[in-house]
Amino acid sequence: MNLRGVKGMNDVLPGEIGRWQRLEAAFRSTVELHRYREVRTPLVEPTELFVRSIGEEADIVRKEMYSFDQHGDNLTLRPEGTAGAARAYVEHGVAAREPLTRWYYLGPMFRAERPQKGRYRQFWQAGCEVYGDPGPATDAEMIDMLVSFFRELGIASVTVHLNSLGGPDTRVRYGAALVAHLEPQKDALSDDSKRRLTTNPLRVLDSKDPRDVAACEGAPSILAVLDEADRAHFDALCRYLDRLGTPYLVDPRLVRGLDYYTRTLFEIRGSGGDLGAQNALGGGGRYDRMVRELGGPDVPSIGFALGLERLLLAMPPDAAPEPPCVAIAPMGDVATGEALLLARELRRLGVAADVDARGGSLKSMLRRANAIAARVAVVIGAGELTRGTVQIKDLAQHAQLDAPRAEAADTIARLLAAAEPTGSAPT
RNA sequence: GUGGGUGUAGCUCAGUUAGGUAGAGCACUGGAUUGUGGCUCCAGGUGUCGCGGGUUCAAAUCCCGUCACUCACCCCA
């Protein structure tokens, strides 16, 4: 086969869709209990939106965007969800109608990176945004919500990394201090980090290269250079988390690549399951200046995003019970017509029905009934047509009975209602 | 963009060291059972051995090139 899907963009086949649906339902349930409401924004936005919000220097903007020109517009497949949501928030004047807004979204994002385990070019994110609350209590509540959500999913071993970046001036001040610390050991740094020294020194803190890690030993902490208000915000956040009993790890080296963050910054890392090297299950932070920079009022905001593929890797395997269904096995054209009618009657009673109309042998139809985990099979052949009955087989009990055709649907529905839900689908 | 690993049946993989008729399990179809599933037994494969070239009497196996997938780096969900 010479036609393949695009690299890094994956199909989700029905065999694994159950896990996706359960994850999505759990997310919606959790955030809606926190009074978030869903927002759906386009997959395509003006390129300028991402350049302005994420920042020209960020890797996402520099080399990972799917951008194209169409009829004179410069467009981009969204690489993340926060920018589009903020754009919609501003465009519809939401701030003027309500002082406090909680939104969530769920959908695919696109980044033209080299794929690997847990990182794909089309990947799914679920995220939340709160507009109009300066924190820090809401920051704590959001982090606590995430930790609770992970626990609900059965993802046990997660660590909340927490940091504060202060305001824009803090970043500049700290960058200078960091360069002062690293410059003397410049020769010992990795090539990447030598370059970062001039472009974005904070990123050196994030490097996994042992040489860089060593060089960062003893580097000043960004928390030490926060101004008074930022420091008070961070301390209050920690106190709220303590009060909630939500464990966290203060990590002054947490940086993250999006340039729009201010003050609170967090990332949740996992370790179990099939997770590969990409162990950031989710991350977020405060972006108090974004709404204003997009032309809106001065509204503080905080948000996070979760990577659904990574959550699925980290989640324990589960076997979902298959809902009961009825397989109908007709023999011959007349019986097939009768089968279609009976199936419609069953579906009107809320019973899933599967008509095997391939015209194969009874044996093959019953084999299929077993394969699809049907609870009940119905045989309609020449004999049944003559007698005006159908043969109803309870596949688990190895029992069968003949029922008048007119009562068939009700009889089957009663049989199913009495039966224990059983069987499990291959995952 | 950089580095490693892997490409053999629909799927998971043996077979490559030492060149010699292309295999197993699962899945699928039929039969044993003329209209009765799961278990068992029997039968059923024309697979571009990723692709192209080279060496050789002979290449899945050796050599060169190329493509794809995958893991990791950078960075991020």
Short mmCIF file of C-alpha atoms (C1' of nucleotides) in Angstrom, two decimals:
data_model
loop_
_atom_site.label_atom_id
_atom_site.label_comp_id
_atom_site.label_asym_id
_atom_site.label_seq_id
_atom_site.Cartn_x
_atom_site.Cartn_y
_atom_site.Cartn_z
CA MET A 1 0.00 0.00 0.00
CA ASN A 2 1.59 3.23 -1.08
CA LEU A 3 -0.92 5.63 0.48
CA ARG A 4 -0.26 6.15 4.15
CA GLY A 5 -1.38 8.52 6.85
CA VAL A 6 0.73 11.60 7.48
CA LYS A 7 3.76 10.99 9.68
CA GLY A 8 3.02 11.64 13.31
CA MET A 9 -0.75 11.73 12.76
CA ASN A 10 -2.42 8.59 14.00
CA ASP A 11 -5.65 6.69 13.55
CA VAL A 12 -7.59 5.60 16.58
CA LEU A 13 -9.35 2.36 15.65
CA PRO A 14 -12.55 1.15 17.34
CA GLY A 15 -10.60 -1.35 19.41
CA GLU A 16 -8.97 1.44 21.40
CA ILE A 17 -11.64 4.11 21.15
CA GLY A 18 -13.25 2.98 24.39
CA ARG A 19 -10.27 4.19 26.42
CA TRP A 20 -10.40 7.54 24.67
CA GLN A 21 -14.08 7.97 25.30
CA ARG A 22 -13.75 7.08 28.96
CA LEU A 23 -10.87 9.53 29.37
CA GLU A 24 -12.78 12.33 27.68
CA ALA A 25 -15.91 11.64 29.71
CA ALA A 26 -13.90 11.65 32.94
CA PHE A 27 -12.31 14.96 32.03
CA ARG A 28 -15.62 16.61 31.17
CA SER A 29 -17.17 15.30 34.33
CA THR A 30 -14.37 16.60 36.53
CA VAL A 31 -14.12 20.09 35.06
CA GLU A 32 -17.87 20.55 34.83
CA LEU A 33 -18.09 19.80 38.54
CA HIS A 34 -15.74 22.77 38.91
CA ARG A 35 -18.14 24.83 36.79
CA TYR A 36 -16.05 25.04 33.66
CA ARG A 37 -17.98 25.25 30.39
CA GLU A 38 -16.85 23.95 27.04
CA VAL A 39 -15.66 26.29 24.31
CA ARG A 40 -14.95 25.16 20.74
CA THR A 41 -12.67 27.28 18.63
CA PRO A 42 -11.37 26.63 15.09
CA LEU A 43 -8.42 24.39 14.37
CA VAL A 44 -7.11 27.13 12.10
CA GLU A 45 -6.24 30.62 13.31
CA PRO A 46 -4.36 33.58 11.88
CA THR A 47 -0.64 32.87 12.18
CA GLU A 48 -0.23 36.26 13.83
CA LEU A 49 -2.27 35.11 16.82
CA PHE A 50 0.27 32.46 17.78
CA VAL A 51 3.26 34.65 17.02
CA ARG A 52 1.96 37.36 19.33
CA SER A 53 0.72 35.17 22.16
CA ILE A 54 3.26 32.35 22.29
CA GLY A 55 6.20 34.57 21.40
CA GLU A 56 8.47 34.88 18.40
CA GLU A 57 11.35 33.24 20.22
CA ALA A 58 9.49 30.10 21.29
CA ASP A 59 10.40 26.88 19.49
CA ILE A 60 6.75 26.27 18.69
CA VAL A 61 6.62 29.44 16.66
CA ARG A 62 10.14 29.26 15.24
CA LYS A 63 10.01 25.80 13.75
CA GLU A 64 6.96 23.75 14.70
CA MET A 65 3.93 25.47 13.17
CA TYR A 66 1.92 24.15 10.25
CA SER A 67 1.44 27.42 8.41
CA PHE A 68 0.09 28.12 4.95
CA ASP A 69 -1.22 30.94 2.80
CA GLN A 70 -4.76 30.79 1.57
CA HIS A 71 -6.35 33.58 -0.48
CA GLY A 72 -3.94 36.08 0.97
CA ASP A 73 -4.44 35.04 4.59
CA ASN A 74 -1.56 33.65 6.59
CA LEU A 75 -3.04 30.76 8.57
CA THR A 76 -1.77 28.15 11.03
CA LEU A 77 -3.05 24.88 12.43
CA ARG A 78 -3.31 25.57 16.16
CA PRO A 79 -0.27 24.28 18.08
CA GLU A 80 -2.02 24.78 21.45
CA GLY A 81 -5.37 25.85 22.79
CA THR A 82 -4.78 28.88 24.98
CA ALA A 83 -4.26 31.41 22.21
CA GLY A 84 -7.45 30.56 20.36
CA ALA A 85 -9.51 30.59 23.52
CA ALA A 86 -8.10 33.96 24.55
CA ARG A 87 -8.79 35.31 21.08
CA ALA A 88 -12.42 34.17 21.31
CA TYR A 89 -12.70 35.60 24.82
CA VAL A 90 -11.57 38.99 23.55
CA GLU A 91 -13.44 38.89 20.25
CA HIS A 92 -16.80 38.21 21.88
CA GLY A 93 -16.33 40.75 24.64
CA VAL A 94 -16.88 38.11 27.29
CA ALA A 95 -15.17 40.20 29.95
CA ALA A 96 -17.87 42.84 29.64
CA ARG A 97 -20.63 40.32 30.31
CA GLU A 98 -19.11 38.35 33.18
CA PRO A 99 -16.28 39.20 35.52
CA LEU A 100 -15.19 35.60 36.02
CA THR A 101 -15.06 33.02 33.22
CA ARG A 102 -14.13 29.35 33.31
CA TRP A 103 -13.71 27.59 29.98
CA TYR A 104 -12.49 24.16 28.92
CA TYR A 105 -11.65 22.67 25.56
CA LEU A 106 -10.83 19.29 24.11
CA GLY A 107 -9.37 18.65 20.70
CA PRO A 108 -6.43 18.06 18.38
CA MET A 109 -3.37 20.30 18.20
CA PHE A 110 -0.62 20.32 15.58
CA ARG A 111 3.13 20.68 15.85
CA ALA A 112 5.62 19.78 13.13
CA GLU A 113 8.10 18.05 15.41
CA ARG A 114 9.89 14.78 14.97
CA PRO A 115 7.49 12.22 16.46
CA GLN A 116 8.42 9.81 19.22
CA LYS A 117 6.66 7.95 21.98
CA GLY A 118 4.16 10.30 23.58
CA ARG A 119 4.80 13.06 21.06
CA TYR A 120 2.91 13.34 17.82
CA ARG A 121 2.34 15.92 15.10
CA GLN A 122 -1.38 15.76 15.64
CA PHE A 123 -2.06 15.23 19.31
CA TRP A 124 -4.98 15.80 21.63
CA GLN A 125 -5.12 18.26 24.43
CA ALA A 126 -7.73 18.89 27.07
CA GLY A 127 -7.36 22.19 28.84
CA CYS A 128 -8.95 24.77 31.09
CA GLU A 129 -8.75 28.54 31.24
CA VAL A 130 -9.90 30.91 33.96
CA TYR A 131 -10.27 34.60 33.08
CA GLY A 132 -10.77 37.34 35.63
CA ASP A 133 -9.26 35.82 38.76
CA PRO A 134 -5.79 37.00 39.81
CA GLY A 135 -5.19 33.99 42.07
CA PRO A 136 -3.55 32.56 44.02
CA ALA A 137 -6.48 30.58 45.50
CA THR A 138 -7.74 29.71 42.03
CA ASP A 139 -4.24 28.62 41.04
CA ALA A 140 -4.25 26.20 43.95
CA GLU A 141 -7.73 24.94 43.16
CA MET A 142 -6.75 24.28 39.54
CA ILE A 143 -3.68 22.29 40.53
CA ASP A 144 -5.68 20.37 43.09
CA MET A 145 -8.30 19.58 40.46
CA LEU A 146 -5.60 18.10 38.24
CA VAL A 147 -4.14 15.96 40.98
CA SER A 148 -7.61 14.66 41.84
CA PHE A 149 -8.25 13.94 38.19
CA PHE A 150 -5.07 11.91 37.83
CA ARG A 151 -5.96 9.93 40.90
CA GLU A 152 -9.39 9.20 39.44
CA LEU A 153 -7.74 7.92 36.26
CA GLY A 154 -5.61 5.55 38.28
CA ILE A 155 -2.38 7.38 37.50
CA ALA A 156 -0.66 7.07 40.81
CA SER A 157 2.88 8.29 40.47
CA VAL A 158 2.72 11.95 39.51
CA THR A 159 4.69 14.90 40.75
CA VAL A 160 3.54 18.51 40.62
CA HIS A 161 6.45 20.80 39.80
CA LEU A 162 5.76 24.36 40.85
CA ASN A 163 7.56 27.60 40.17
CA SER A 164 6.97 31.30 39.74
CA LEU A 165 8.38 33.38 36.93
CA GLY A 166 7.29 36.70 38.37
CA GLY A 167 6.62 39.47 35.92
CA PRO A 168 8.42 40.30 32.67
CA ASP A 169 10.98 42.44 34.47
CA THR A 170 11.77 39.50 36.77
CA ARG A 171 12.56 37.39 33.78
CA VAL A 172 15.02 39.94 32.45
CA ARG A 173 16.63 40.46 35.83
CA TYR A 174 16.96 36.76 36.48
CA GLY A 175 18.24 36.07 32.98
CA ALA A 176 21.10 38.47 33.61
CA ALA A 177 21.90 36.81 36.94
CA LEU A 178 21.87 33.39 35.34
CA VAL A 179 24.16 34.46 32.52
CA ALA A 180 26.54 35.89 35.10
CA HIS A 181 26.64 32.48 36.76
CA LEU A 182 27.01 30.44 33.57
CA GLU A 183 29.29 32.66 31.52
CA PRO A 184 32.49 31.66 33.37
CA GLN A 185 31.77 27.96 32.63
CA LYS A 186 30.63 28.54 29.09
CA ASP A 187 33.15 26.11 27.62
CA ALA A 188 31.74 23.29 29.72
CA LEU A 189 28.20 23.76 28.40
CA SER A 190 26.56 21.75 25.64
CA ASP A 191 26.47 23.38 22.23
CA ASP A 192 22.74 23.96 22.58
CA SER A 193 23.19 25.73 25.86
CA LYS A 194 26.03 27.90 24.56
CA ARG A 195 23.53 29.20 22.05
CA ARG A 196 20.81 29.57 24.70
CA LEU A 197 23.08 31.81 26.72
CA THR A 198 22.37 34.60 24.28
CA THR A 199 18.90 33.63 23.01
CA ASN A 200 17.05 32.42 26.11
CA PRO A 201 19.25 31.69 29.13
CA LEU A 202 16.40 30.34 31.28
CA ARG A 203 16.19 27.31 29.05
CA VAL A 204 19.61 26.13 30.14
CA LEU A 205 17.93 25.17 33.41
CA ASP A 206 15.72 22.75 31.52
CA SER A 207 18.51 20.87 29.77
CA LYS A 208 18.98 17.17 30.41
CA ASP A 209 22.59 17.25 29.30
CA PRO A 210 24.76 16.27 32.29
CA ARG A 211 27.23 19.06 31.50
CA ASP A 212 24.48 21.66 31.69
CA VAL A 213 23.00 20.13 34.82
CA ALA A 214 26.43 20.37 36.45
CA ALA A 215 26.89 23.96 35.36
CA CYS A 216 23.53 24.89 36.84
CA GLU A 217 24.54 23.59 40.25
CA GLY A 218 24.62 26.53 42.58
CA ALA A 219 22.94 28.84 40.12
CA PRO A 220 20.76 31.54 41.70
CA SER A 221 17.09 30.69 42.11
CA ILE A 222 14.48 32.73 40.28
CA LEU A 223 12.40 32.62 43.45
CA ALA A 224 15.11 34.66 45.15
CA VAL A 225 14.73 37.56 42.74
CA LEU A 226 10.93 37.82 42.74
CA ASP A 227 9.58 41.20 43.72
CA GLU A 228 7.47 41.50 46.86
CA ALA A 229 4.06 41.10 45.25
CA ASP A 230 5.10 38.11 43.15
CA ARG A 231 6.70 36.51 46.18
CA ALA A 232 3.55 37.00 48.25
CA HIS A 233 1.48 35.46 45.44
CA PHE A 234 3.69 32.40 45.30
CA ASP A 235 3.80 31.97 49.07
CA ALA A 236 0.03 32.21 49.29
CA LEU A 237 -0.34 29.61 46.53
CA CYS A 238 1.89 27.23 48.49
CA ARG A 239 -0.14 27.81 51.65
CA TYR A 240 -3.40 27.04 49.85
CA LEU A 241 -1.94 23.83 48.45
CA ASP A 242 -0.73 22.89 51.92
CA ARG A 243 -4.21 23.53 53.28
CA LEU A 244 -5.66 21.25 50.58
CA GLY A 245 -3.07 18.61 51.30
CA THR A 246 -2.03 18.58 47.68
CA PRO A 247 1.61 17.55 47.36
CA TYR A 248 3.90 19.64 45.19
CA LEU A 249 7.57 20.17 44.56
CA VAL A 250 8.94 23.70 44.41
CA ASP A 251 11.19 23.58 41.35
CA PRO A 252 12.93 26.89 40.64
CA ARG A 253 14.37 25.37 37.46
CA LEU A 254 10.97 24.75 35.88
CA VAL A 255 10.88 27.02 32.84
CA ARG A 256 8.68 25.71 29.98
CA GLY A 257 8.87 26.93 26.47
CA LEU A 258 5.93 29.21 26.02
CA ASP A 259 6.89 32.82 26.56
CA TYR A 260 3.54 34.09 27.78
CA TYR A 261 3.70 32.81 31.32
CA THR A 262 3.80 35.13 34.32
CA ARG A 263 3.98 34.24 37.98
CA THR A 264 2.55 30.75 38.59
CA LEU A 265 4.00 27.97 36.47
CA PHE A 266 3.41 24.25 36.95
CA GLU A 267 3.95 20.95 35.26
CA ILE A 268 2.73 17.50 36.17
CA ARG A 269 5.10 14.66 35.45
CA GLY A 270 4.34 10.98 35.53
CA SER A 271 6.56 7.95 35.69
CA GLY A 272 4.51 4.78 35.45
CA GLY A 273 2.71 2.93 32.69
CA ASP A 274 4.11 2.87 29.17
CA LEU A 275 5.20 6.48 29.35
CA GLY A 276 8.37 7.09 27.37
CA ALA A 277 10.83 9.89 27.83
CA GLN A 278 8.07 12.45 27.37
CA ASN A 279 6.77 12.40 30.91
CA ALA A 280 5.06 15.80 31.08
CA LEU A 281 1.42 14.79 31.36
CA GLY A 282 0.23 18.35 31.59
CA GLY A 283 1.34 21.82 32.34
CA GLY A 284 0.19 25.35 32.62
CA GLY A 285 0.46 28.60 34.39
CA ARG A 286 -0.66 32.13 34.67
CA TYR A 287 -0.68 34.46 31.64
CA ASP A 288 -1.89 37.69 33.13
CA ARG A 289 -0.91 39.87 30.18
CA MET A 290 -2.20 37.88 27.23
CA VAL A 291 -5.78 39.14 27.08
CA ARG A 292 -4.62 42.73 27.09
CA GLU A 293 -1.96 42.06 24.49
CA LEU A 294 -4.61 40.59 22.22
CA GLY A 295 -6.54 43.82 22.46
CA GLY A 296 -8.81 43.00 25.38
CA PRO A 297 -9.16 44.51 28.83
CA ASP A 298 -6.64 43.96 31.59
CA VAL A 299 -7.88 40.57 32.75
CA PRO A 300 -5.62 38.13 34.59
CA SER A 301 -5.79 34.51 33.45
CA ILE A 302 -4.51 31.05 34.22
CA GLY A 303 -4.76 27.79 32.33
CA PHE A 304 -3.37 24.35 31.73
CA ALA A 305 -3.36 21.67 29.06
CA LEU A 306 -3.18 17.90 29.33
CA GLY A 307 -1.79 15.60 26.64
CA LEU A 308 -4.39 12.89 26.12
CA GLU A 309 -2.06 10.43 24.38
CA ARG A 310 0.32 10.67 27.31
CA LEU A 311 -2.48 10.17 29.80
CA LEU A 312 -3.53 7.05 27.93
CA LEU A 313 0.04 5.75 28.09
CA ALA A 314 0.17 6.42 31.82
CA MET A 315 -3.26 5.01 32.62
CA PRO A 316 -3.49 1.40 33.76
CA PRO A 317 -4.96 -1.02 31.24
CA ASP A 318 -8.66 -1.68 31.66
CA ALA A 319 -11.14 -4.10 30.18
CA ALA A 320 -14.42 -2.39 29.40
CA PRO A 321 -17.54 -4.51 29.54
CA GLU A 322 -19.27 -4.66 26.20
CA PRO A 323 -22.94 -3.62 26.31
CA PRO A 324 -25.26 -6.53 25.59
CA CYS A 325 -26.45 -7.02 22.03
CA VAL A 326 -28.53 -9.40 19.97
CA ALA A 327 -27.22 -11.12 16.85
CA ILE A 328 -29.83 -12.11 14.28
CA ALA A 329 -29.03 -14.96 11.92
CA PRO A 330 -31.48 -15.22 9.02
CA MET A 331 -31.34 -17.94 6.35
CA GLY A 332 -32.66 -16.89 2.98
CA ASP A 333 -34.06 -13.70 1.52
CA VAL A 334 -37.47 -13.87 3.21
CA ALA A 335 -35.90 -14.54 6.59
CA THR A 336 -33.48 -11.64 6.04
CA GLY A 337 -36.40 -9.29 5.53
CA GLU A 338 -37.93 -10.58 8.74
CA ALA A 339 -34.58 -10.09 10.49
CA LEU A 340 -34.42 -6.45 9.45
CA LEU A 341 -37.90 -5.92 10.86
CA LEU A 342 -37.12 -7.66 14.14
CA ALA A 343 -33.88 -5.70 14.49
CA ARG A 344 -35.79 -2.45 14.11
CA GLU A 345 -38.26 -3.53 16.78
CA LEU A 346 -35.40 -4.36 19.16
CA ARG A 347 -33.65 -1.04 18.58
CA ARG A 348 -36.88 0.77 19.37
CA LEU A 349 -36.76 -1.02 22.72
CA GLY A 350 -33.22 0.24 23.20
CA VAL A 351 -31.56 -3.08 22.40
CA ALA A 352 -28.51 -3.12 20.13
CA ALA A 353 -29.14 -5.53 17.27
CA ASP A 354 -26.78 -6.91 14.62
CA VAL A 355 -28.19 -8.55 11.49
CA ASP A 356 -25.77 -10.86 9.71
CA ALA A 357 -27.03 -10.45 6.15
CA ARG A 358 -23.99 -11.83 4.36
CA GLY A 359 -25.87 -14.94 3.32
CA GLY A 360 -23.38 -17.34 4.90
CA SER A 361 -24.00 -20.58 6.72
CA LEU A 362 -25.80 -20.69 10.04
CA LYS A 363 -22.58 -21.88 11.60
CA SER A 364 -20.66 -18.85 10.41
CA MET A 365 -23.41 -16.52 11.63
CA LEU A 366 -23.42 -18.07 15.09
CA ARG A 367 -19.65 -17.99 15.19
CA ARG A 368 -19.84 -14.29 14.50
CA ALA A 369 -22.52 -13.86 17.16
CA ASN A 370 -20.06 -15.31 19.62
CA ALA A 371 -17.21 -13.18 18.31
CA ILE A 372 -19.07 -9.92 18.82
CA ALA A 373 -19.95 -10.99 22.38
CA ALA A 374 -23.68 -11.13 21.66
CA ARG A 375 -25.76 -12.13 24.64
CA VAL A 376 -28.54 -13.58 22.55
CA ALA A 377 -28.74 -14.97 19.02
CA VAL A 378 -31.93 -15.22 17.00
CA VAL A 379 -32.23 -17.84 14.27
CA ILE A 380 -34.80 -17.35 11.54
CA GLY A 381 -35.00 -20.09 8.91
CA ALA A 382 -37.58 -21.81 6.75
CA GLY A 383 -39.04 -23.73 9.67
CA GLU A 384 -39.48 -20.64 11.80
CA LEU A 385 -41.09 -18.77 8.93
CA THR A 386 -43.62 -21.57 8.42
CA ARG A 387 -44.46 -21.80 12.10
CA GLY A 388 -44.51 -18.05 12.60
CA THR A 389 -41.83 -18.24 15.30
CA VAL A 390 -38.19 -17.34 15.86
CA GLN A 391 -35.56 -19.35 17.72
CA ILE A 392 -34.01 -17.42 20.59
CA LYS A 393 -30.69 -18.70 21.89
CA ASP A 394 -29.15 -17.62 25.18
CA LEU A 395 -25.52 -17.96 24.20
CA ALA A 396 -24.11 -17.92 27.71
CA GLN A 397 -26.60 -20.44 29.09
CA HIS A 398 -26.58 -22.74 26.05
CA ALA A 399 -30.35 -22.57 26.22
CA GLN A 400 -32.82 -21.94 23.46
CA LEU A 401 -36.54 -21.52 23.02
CA ASP A 402 -39.03 -20.87 20.24
CA ALA A 403 -41.11 -17.74 20.59
CA PRO A 404 -43.99 -16.47 18.47
CA ARG A 405 -42.69 -13.94 16.01
CA ALA A 406 -45.09 -11.26 17.28
CA GLU A 407 -43.71 -11.51 20.82
CA ALA A 408 -40.06 -11.96 19.85
CA ALA A 409 -38.78 -8.45 20.56
CA ASP A 410 -40.39 -8.27 24.00
CA THR A 411 -39.21 -11.75 24.91
CA ILE A 412 -35.63 -10.91 23.95
CA ALA A 413 -35.68 -7.61 25.78
CA ARG A 414 -36.87 -9.33 28.95
CA LEU A 415 -34.19 -11.96 28.61
CA LEU A 416 -31.50 -9.29 28.30
CA ALA A 417 -32.81 -7.27 31.20
CA ALA A 418 -32.70 -10.33 33.43
CA ALA A 419 -29.21 -11.28 32.40
CA GLU A 420 -26.11 -10.02 34.12
CA PRO A 421 -24.00 -7.78 31.95
CA THR A 422 -21.23 -10.11 30.90
CA GLY A 423 -18.33 -10.57 28.60
CA SER A 424 -15.56 -8.16 27.81
CA ALA A 425 -14.37 -6.72 24.55
CA PRO A 426 -10.83 -7.08 23.36
CA THR A 427 -9.04 -3.79 23.92
"C1'" G B 1 17.82 19.12 12.05
"C1'" U B 2 21.15 15.03 14.88
"C1'" G B 3 21.95 9.89 16.67
"C1'" G B 4 20.50 4.60 17.64
"C1'" G B 5 17.20 0.46 16.47
"C1'" U B 6 13.90 -2.15 13.16
"C1'" G B 7 11.67 -3.44 8.17
"C1'" U B 8 9.74 -11.33 6.49
"C1'" A B 9 1.78 -13.47 5.92
"C1'" G B 10 -3.86 -9.16 8.10
"C1'" C B 11 -1.24 -9.02 13.49
"C1'" U B 12 3.10 -10.58 16.82
"C1'" C B 13 7.59 -12.46 15.37
"C1'" A B 14 11.44 -16.79 14.16
"C1'" G B 15 14.86 -17.55 10.12
"C1'" U B 16 20.36 -13.31 8.81
"C1'" U B 17 25.95 -15.55 13.03
"C1'" A B 18 28.32 -20.03 8.99
"C1'" G B 19 24.30 -17.82 1.38
"C1'" G B 20 21.26 -23.66 -0.65
"C1'" U B 21 13.09 -25.37 -1.78
"C1'" A B 22 10.19 -18.88 2.87
"C1'" G B 23 8.32 -20.59 8.55
"C1'" A B 24 5.43 -20.50 13.61
"C1'" G B 25 1.56 -18.64 16.71
"C1'" C B 26 -2.79 -15.66 16.50
"C1'" A B 27 -6.65 -14.13 13.24
"C1'" C B 28 -9.65 -15.61 8.99
"C1'" U B 29 -12.43 -19.48 5.77
"C1'" G B 30 -14.22 -24.44 5.11
"C1'" G B 31 -14.93 -29.38 7.05
"C1'" A B 32 -15.68 -33.22 11.15
"C1'" U B 33 -21.63 -31.51 12.75
"C1'" U B 34 -27.31 -31.54 5.30
"C1'" G B 35 -30.09 -25.60 10.28
"C1'" U B 36 -26.67 -24.57 15.57
"C1'" G B 37 -21.52 -20.67 18.55
"C1'" G B 38 -17.29 -20.99 22.46
"C1'" C B 39 -13.50 -26.34 23.34
"C1'" U B 40 -11.04 -30.09 20.14
"C1'" C B 41 -9.23 -32.15 15.51
"C1'" C B 42 -8.37 -31.74 10.05
"C1'" A B 43 -7.66 -28.73 5.69
"C1'" G B 44 -6.68 -23.95 3.39
"C1'" G B 45 -0.70 -19.03 2.13
"C1'" U B 46 0.66 -16.28 -5.44
"C1'" G B 47 4.28 -13.15 1.29
"C1'" U B 48 6.83 -7.30 -4.34
"C1'" C B 49 11.32 -11.15 2.60
"C1'" G B 50 10.57 -2.26 2.44
"C1'" C B 51 12.64 -0.63 -2.55
"C1'" G B 52 16.83 -0.34 -6.23
"C1'" G B 53 21.46 -2.02 -7.70
"C1'" G B 54 25.88 -5.23 -6.95
"C1'" U B 55 28.71 -9.98 -5.69
"C1'" U B 56 27.58 -15.31 -6.52
"C1'" C B 57 26.05 -21.36 -9.89
"C1'" A B 58 22.65 -19.67 -5.91
"C1'" A B 59 20.86 -13.82 -1.69
"C1'" A B 60 15.52 -12.81 3.30
"C1'" U B 61 20.87 -13.82 4.57
"C1'" C B 62 26.89 -10.63 2.02
"C1'" C B 63 28.08 -5.32 -0.16
"C1'" C B 64 26.40 -0.25 -1.76
"C1'" G B 65 22.46 3.11 -2.11
"C1'" U B 66 17.61 4.56 -0.88
"C1'" C B 67 12.79 4.81 1.59
"C1'" A B 68 9.69 3.90 5.67
"C1'" C B 69 8.71 3.03 10.69
"C1'" U B 70 10.38 3.52 15.62
"C1'" C B 71 13.07 5.23 20.03
"C1'" A B 72 15.97 9.15 21.83
"C1'" C B 73 18.16 14.33 21.60
"C1'" C B 74 16.36 19.61 20.98
"C1'" C B 75 11.59 21.17 22.82
"C1'" C B 76 7.01 20.28 24.51
"C1'" A B 77 1.19 17.86 26.00
#
